[in-house]
PDB file of C-alpha atoms in Angstrom:
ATOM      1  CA  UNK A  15     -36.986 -66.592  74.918  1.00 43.00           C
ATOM      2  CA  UNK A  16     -33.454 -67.663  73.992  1.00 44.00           C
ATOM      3  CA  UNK A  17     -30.725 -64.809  74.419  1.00 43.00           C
ATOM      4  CA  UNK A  18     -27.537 -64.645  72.216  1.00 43.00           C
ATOM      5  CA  UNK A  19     -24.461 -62.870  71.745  1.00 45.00           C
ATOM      6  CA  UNK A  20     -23.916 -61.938  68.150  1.00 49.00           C
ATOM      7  CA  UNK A  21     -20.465 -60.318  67.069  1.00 55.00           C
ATOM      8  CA  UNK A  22     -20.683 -61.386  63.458  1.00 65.00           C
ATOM      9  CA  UNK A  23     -17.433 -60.906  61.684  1.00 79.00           C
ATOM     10  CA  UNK A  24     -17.664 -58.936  58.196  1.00 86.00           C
ATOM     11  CA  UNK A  25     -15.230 -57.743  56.139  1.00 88.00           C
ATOM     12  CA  UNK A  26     -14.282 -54.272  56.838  1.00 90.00           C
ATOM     13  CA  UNK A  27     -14.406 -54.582  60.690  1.00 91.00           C
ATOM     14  CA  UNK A  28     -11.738 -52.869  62.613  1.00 94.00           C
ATOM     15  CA  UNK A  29     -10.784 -54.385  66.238  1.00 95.00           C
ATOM     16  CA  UNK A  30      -8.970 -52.185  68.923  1.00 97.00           C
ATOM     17  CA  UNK A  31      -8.069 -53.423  71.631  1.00 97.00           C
ATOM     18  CA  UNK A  32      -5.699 -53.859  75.303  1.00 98.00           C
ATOM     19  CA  UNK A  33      -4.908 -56.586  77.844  1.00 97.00           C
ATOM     20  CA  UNK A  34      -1.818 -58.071  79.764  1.00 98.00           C
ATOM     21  CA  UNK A  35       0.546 -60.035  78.693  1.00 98.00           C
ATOM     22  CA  UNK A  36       3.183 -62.391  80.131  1.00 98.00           C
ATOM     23  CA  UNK A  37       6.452 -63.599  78.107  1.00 96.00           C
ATOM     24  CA  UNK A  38       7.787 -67.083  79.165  1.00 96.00           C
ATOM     25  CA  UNK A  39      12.002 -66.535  78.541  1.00 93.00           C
ATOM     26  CA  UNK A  40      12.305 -62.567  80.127  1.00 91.00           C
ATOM     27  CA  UNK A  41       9.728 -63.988  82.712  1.00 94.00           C
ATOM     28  CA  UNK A  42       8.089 -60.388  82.761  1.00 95.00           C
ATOM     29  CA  UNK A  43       4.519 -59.413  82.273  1.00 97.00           C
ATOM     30  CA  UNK A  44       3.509 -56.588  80.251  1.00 98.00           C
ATOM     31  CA  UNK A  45       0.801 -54.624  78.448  1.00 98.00           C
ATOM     32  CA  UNK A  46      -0.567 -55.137  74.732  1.00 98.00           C
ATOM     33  CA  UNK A  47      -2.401 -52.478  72.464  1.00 98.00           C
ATOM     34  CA  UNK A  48      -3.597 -54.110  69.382  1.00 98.00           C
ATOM     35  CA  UNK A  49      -5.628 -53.768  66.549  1.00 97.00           C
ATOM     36  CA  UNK A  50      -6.827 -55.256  63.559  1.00 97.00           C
ATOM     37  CA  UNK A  51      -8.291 -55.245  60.345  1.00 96.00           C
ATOM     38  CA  UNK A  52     -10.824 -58.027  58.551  1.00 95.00           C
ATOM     39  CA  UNK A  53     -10.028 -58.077  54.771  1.00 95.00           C
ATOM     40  CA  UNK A  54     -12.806 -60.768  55.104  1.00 94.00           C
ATOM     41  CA  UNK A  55     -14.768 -62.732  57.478  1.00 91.00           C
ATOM     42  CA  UNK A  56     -11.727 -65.339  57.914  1.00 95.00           C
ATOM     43  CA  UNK A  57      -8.435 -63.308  56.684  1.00 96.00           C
ATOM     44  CA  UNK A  58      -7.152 -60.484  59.118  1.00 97.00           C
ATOM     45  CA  UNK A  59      -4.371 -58.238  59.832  1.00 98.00           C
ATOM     46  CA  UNK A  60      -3.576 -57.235  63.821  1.00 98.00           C
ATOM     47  CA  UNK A  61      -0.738 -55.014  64.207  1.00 98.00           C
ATOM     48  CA  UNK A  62       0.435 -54.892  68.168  1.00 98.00           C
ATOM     49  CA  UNK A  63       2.546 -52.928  70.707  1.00 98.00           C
ATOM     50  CA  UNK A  64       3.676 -55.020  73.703  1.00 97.00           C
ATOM     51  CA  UNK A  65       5.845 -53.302  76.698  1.00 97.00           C
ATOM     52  CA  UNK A  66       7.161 -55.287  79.703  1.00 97.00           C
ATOM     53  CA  UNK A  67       7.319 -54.401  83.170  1.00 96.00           C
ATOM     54  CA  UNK A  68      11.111 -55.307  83.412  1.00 94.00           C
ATOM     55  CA  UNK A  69      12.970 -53.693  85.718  1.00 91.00           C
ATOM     56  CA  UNK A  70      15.109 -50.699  85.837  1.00 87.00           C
ATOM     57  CA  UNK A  71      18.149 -50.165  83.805  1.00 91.00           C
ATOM     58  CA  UNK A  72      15.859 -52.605  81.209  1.00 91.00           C
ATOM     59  CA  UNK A  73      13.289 -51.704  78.635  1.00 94.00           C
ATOM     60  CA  UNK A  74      11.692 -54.384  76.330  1.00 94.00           C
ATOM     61  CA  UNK A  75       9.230 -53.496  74.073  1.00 96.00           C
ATOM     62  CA  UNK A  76       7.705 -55.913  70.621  1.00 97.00           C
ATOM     63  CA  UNK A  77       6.390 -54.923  67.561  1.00 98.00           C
ATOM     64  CA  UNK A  78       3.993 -57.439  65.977  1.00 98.00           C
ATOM     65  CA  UNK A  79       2.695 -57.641  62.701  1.00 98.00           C
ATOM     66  CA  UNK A  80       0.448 -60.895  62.217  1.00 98.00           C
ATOM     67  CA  UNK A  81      -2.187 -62.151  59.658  1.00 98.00           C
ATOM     68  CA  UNK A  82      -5.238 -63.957  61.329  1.00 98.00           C
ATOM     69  CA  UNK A  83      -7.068 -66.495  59.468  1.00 98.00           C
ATOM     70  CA  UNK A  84     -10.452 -67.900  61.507  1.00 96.00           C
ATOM     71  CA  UNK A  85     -11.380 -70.992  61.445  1.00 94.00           C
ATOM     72  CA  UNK A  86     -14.777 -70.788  63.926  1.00 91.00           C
ATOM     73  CA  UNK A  87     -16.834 -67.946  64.171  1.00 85.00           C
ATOM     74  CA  UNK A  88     -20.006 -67.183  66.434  1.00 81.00           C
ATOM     75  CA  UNK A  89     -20.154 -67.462  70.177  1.00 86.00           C
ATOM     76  CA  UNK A  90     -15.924 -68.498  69.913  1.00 92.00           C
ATOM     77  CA  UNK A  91     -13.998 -66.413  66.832  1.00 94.00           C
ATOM     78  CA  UNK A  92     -11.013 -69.023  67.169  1.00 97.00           C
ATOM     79  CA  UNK A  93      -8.050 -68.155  65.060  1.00 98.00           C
ATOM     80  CA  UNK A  94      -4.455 -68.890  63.901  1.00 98.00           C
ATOM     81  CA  UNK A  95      -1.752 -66.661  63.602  1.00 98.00           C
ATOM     82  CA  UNK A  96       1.490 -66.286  61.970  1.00 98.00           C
ATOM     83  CA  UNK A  97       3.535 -62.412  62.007  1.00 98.00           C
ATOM     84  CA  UNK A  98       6.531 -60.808  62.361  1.00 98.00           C
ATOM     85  CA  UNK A  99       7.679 -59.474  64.965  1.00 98.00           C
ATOM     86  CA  UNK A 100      10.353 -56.823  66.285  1.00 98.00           C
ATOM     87  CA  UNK A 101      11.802 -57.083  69.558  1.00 96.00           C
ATOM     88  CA  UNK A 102      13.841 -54.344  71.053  1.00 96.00           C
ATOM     89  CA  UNK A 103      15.954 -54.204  74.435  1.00 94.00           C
ATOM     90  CA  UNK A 104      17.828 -50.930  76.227  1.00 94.00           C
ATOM     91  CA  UNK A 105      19.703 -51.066  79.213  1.00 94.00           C
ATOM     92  CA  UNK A 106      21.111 -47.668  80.299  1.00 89.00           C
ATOM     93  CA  UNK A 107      24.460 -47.788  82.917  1.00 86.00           C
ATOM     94  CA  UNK A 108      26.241 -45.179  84.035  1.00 87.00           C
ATOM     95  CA  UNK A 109      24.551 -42.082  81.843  1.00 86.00           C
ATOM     96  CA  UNK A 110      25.156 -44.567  78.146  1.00 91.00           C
ATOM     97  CA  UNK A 111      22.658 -46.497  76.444  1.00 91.00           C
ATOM     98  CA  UNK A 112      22.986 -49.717  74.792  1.00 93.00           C
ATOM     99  CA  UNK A 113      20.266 -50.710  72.565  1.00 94.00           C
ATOM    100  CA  UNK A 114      19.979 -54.307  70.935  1.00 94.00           C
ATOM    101  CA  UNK A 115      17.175 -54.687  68.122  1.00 96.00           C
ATOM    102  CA  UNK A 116      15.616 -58.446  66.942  1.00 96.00           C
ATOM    103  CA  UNK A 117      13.385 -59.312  64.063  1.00 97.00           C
ATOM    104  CA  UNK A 118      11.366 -62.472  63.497  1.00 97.00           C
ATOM    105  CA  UNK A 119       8.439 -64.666  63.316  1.00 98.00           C
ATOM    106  CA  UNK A 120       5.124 -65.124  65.406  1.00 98.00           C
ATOM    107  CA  UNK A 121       2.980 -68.736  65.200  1.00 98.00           C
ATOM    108  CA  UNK A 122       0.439 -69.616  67.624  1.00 98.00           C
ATOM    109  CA  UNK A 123      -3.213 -69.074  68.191  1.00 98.00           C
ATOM    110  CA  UNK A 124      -6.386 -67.585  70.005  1.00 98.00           C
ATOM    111  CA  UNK A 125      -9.867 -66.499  70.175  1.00 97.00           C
ATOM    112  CA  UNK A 126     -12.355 -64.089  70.368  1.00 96.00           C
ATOM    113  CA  UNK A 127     -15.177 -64.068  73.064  1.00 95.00           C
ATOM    114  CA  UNK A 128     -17.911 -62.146  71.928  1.00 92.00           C
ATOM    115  CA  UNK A 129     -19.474 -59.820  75.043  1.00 93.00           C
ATOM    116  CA  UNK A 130     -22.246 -58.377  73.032  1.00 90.00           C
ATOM    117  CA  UNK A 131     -21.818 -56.412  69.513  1.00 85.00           C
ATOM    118  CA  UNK A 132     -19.266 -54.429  70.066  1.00 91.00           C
ATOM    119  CA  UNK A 133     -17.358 -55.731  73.097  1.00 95.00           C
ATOM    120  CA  UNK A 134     -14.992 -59.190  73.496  1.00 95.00           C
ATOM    121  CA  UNK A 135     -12.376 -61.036  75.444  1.00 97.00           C
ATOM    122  CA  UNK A 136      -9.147 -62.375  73.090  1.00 97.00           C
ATOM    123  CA  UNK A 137      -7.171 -64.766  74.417  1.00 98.00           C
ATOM    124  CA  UNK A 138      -3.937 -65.681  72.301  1.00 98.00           C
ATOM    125  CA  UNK A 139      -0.966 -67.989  72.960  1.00 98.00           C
ATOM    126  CA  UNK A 140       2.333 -67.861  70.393  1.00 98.00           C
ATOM    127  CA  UNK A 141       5.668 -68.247  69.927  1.00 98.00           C
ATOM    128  CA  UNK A 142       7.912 -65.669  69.272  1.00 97.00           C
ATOM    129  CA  UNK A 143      11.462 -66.205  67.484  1.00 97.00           C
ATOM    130  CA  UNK A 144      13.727 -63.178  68.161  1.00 94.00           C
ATOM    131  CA  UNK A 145      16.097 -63.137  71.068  1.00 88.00           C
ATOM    132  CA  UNK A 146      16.400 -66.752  72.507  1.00 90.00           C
ATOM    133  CA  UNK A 147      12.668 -67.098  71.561  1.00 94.00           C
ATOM    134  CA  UNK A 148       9.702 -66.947  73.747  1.00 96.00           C
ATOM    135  CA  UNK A 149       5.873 -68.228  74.522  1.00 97.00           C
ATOM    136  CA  UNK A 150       3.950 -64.728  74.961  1.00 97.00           C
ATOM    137  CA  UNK A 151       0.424 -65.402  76.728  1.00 98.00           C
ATOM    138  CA  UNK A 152      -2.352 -62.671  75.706  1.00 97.00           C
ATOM    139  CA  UNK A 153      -5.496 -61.980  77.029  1.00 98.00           C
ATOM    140  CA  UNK A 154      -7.382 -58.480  77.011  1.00 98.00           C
ATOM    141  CA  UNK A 155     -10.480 -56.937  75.880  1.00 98.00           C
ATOM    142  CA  UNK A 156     -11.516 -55.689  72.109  1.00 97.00           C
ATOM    143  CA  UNK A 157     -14.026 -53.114  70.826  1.00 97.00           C
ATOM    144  CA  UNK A 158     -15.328 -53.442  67.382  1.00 93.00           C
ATOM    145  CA  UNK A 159     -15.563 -50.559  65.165  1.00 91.00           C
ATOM    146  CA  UNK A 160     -18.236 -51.313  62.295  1.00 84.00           C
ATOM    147  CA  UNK A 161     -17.064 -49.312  59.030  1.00 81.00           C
ATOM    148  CA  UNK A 162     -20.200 -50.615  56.927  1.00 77.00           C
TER     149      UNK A 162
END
């Protein structure tokens, strides 16, 4: 018999989820905990926490807010994206801190892999506004909670 992989996406689905993440302009990788919420099969919301490995005196960590809306669903959940986004820096010199703080939009895409029902690989690619602007590469695993 034929074998498949069914993650079907239903409204009420909640996604949490990890992976790496690289960001083009600080040239730093990093790691991303996400989640998100299906107000219906196509429409989403997938808050995010990225921190990169930058090096000492330097912190940078993003805040992501972005709406999903799928356009393929089955054995690829392909989406687009557009968010806002929060990026803050602190360098500390000398026993002071100075933190900078910059707001602003998300666009770019990605997809879902389903594993099996609860398991899957994302993969995103977008471009982030604040600071001088960035491409942010995403990939990582997701778990599905069912809430129906």
């Amino acid at each position: 018999g034929c074998m498949s992989v069914s993650l079907a996406q239903e409204a009420g689905d909640l996604r949490v989820g990890a992976g790496l993440i690289y960001g083009t302009e600080i040239e730093e990788a990093g790691i991303n905990l996400n989640a998100e919420y299906l107000f219906t099969e196509k429409i989403s919301v997938a808050p995010s926490y990225s921190i990169f490995f930058t090096p000492d005196p330097v912190s940078f960590n993003v805040f992501n807010i972005d709406g999903r809306y799928y356009f393929l669903s089955g054995s690829a959940q392909v989406y687009g994206l557009l968010g806002f986004a929060n990026a803050t820096s602190k360098i500390e010199f000398f026993g002071s801190k100075l933190k900078s703080s910059d707001s602003g939009l998300n666009i770019g895409g990605g997809a879902v892999f389903p594993l099996n029902d609860t398991f899957g690989i994302n993969a995103q690619l977008k471009y982030s506004t604040p600071g001088d602007g960035q491409l942010v590469l995403q990939g990582g695993i997701v778990y599905t909670i069912k809430t129906k």
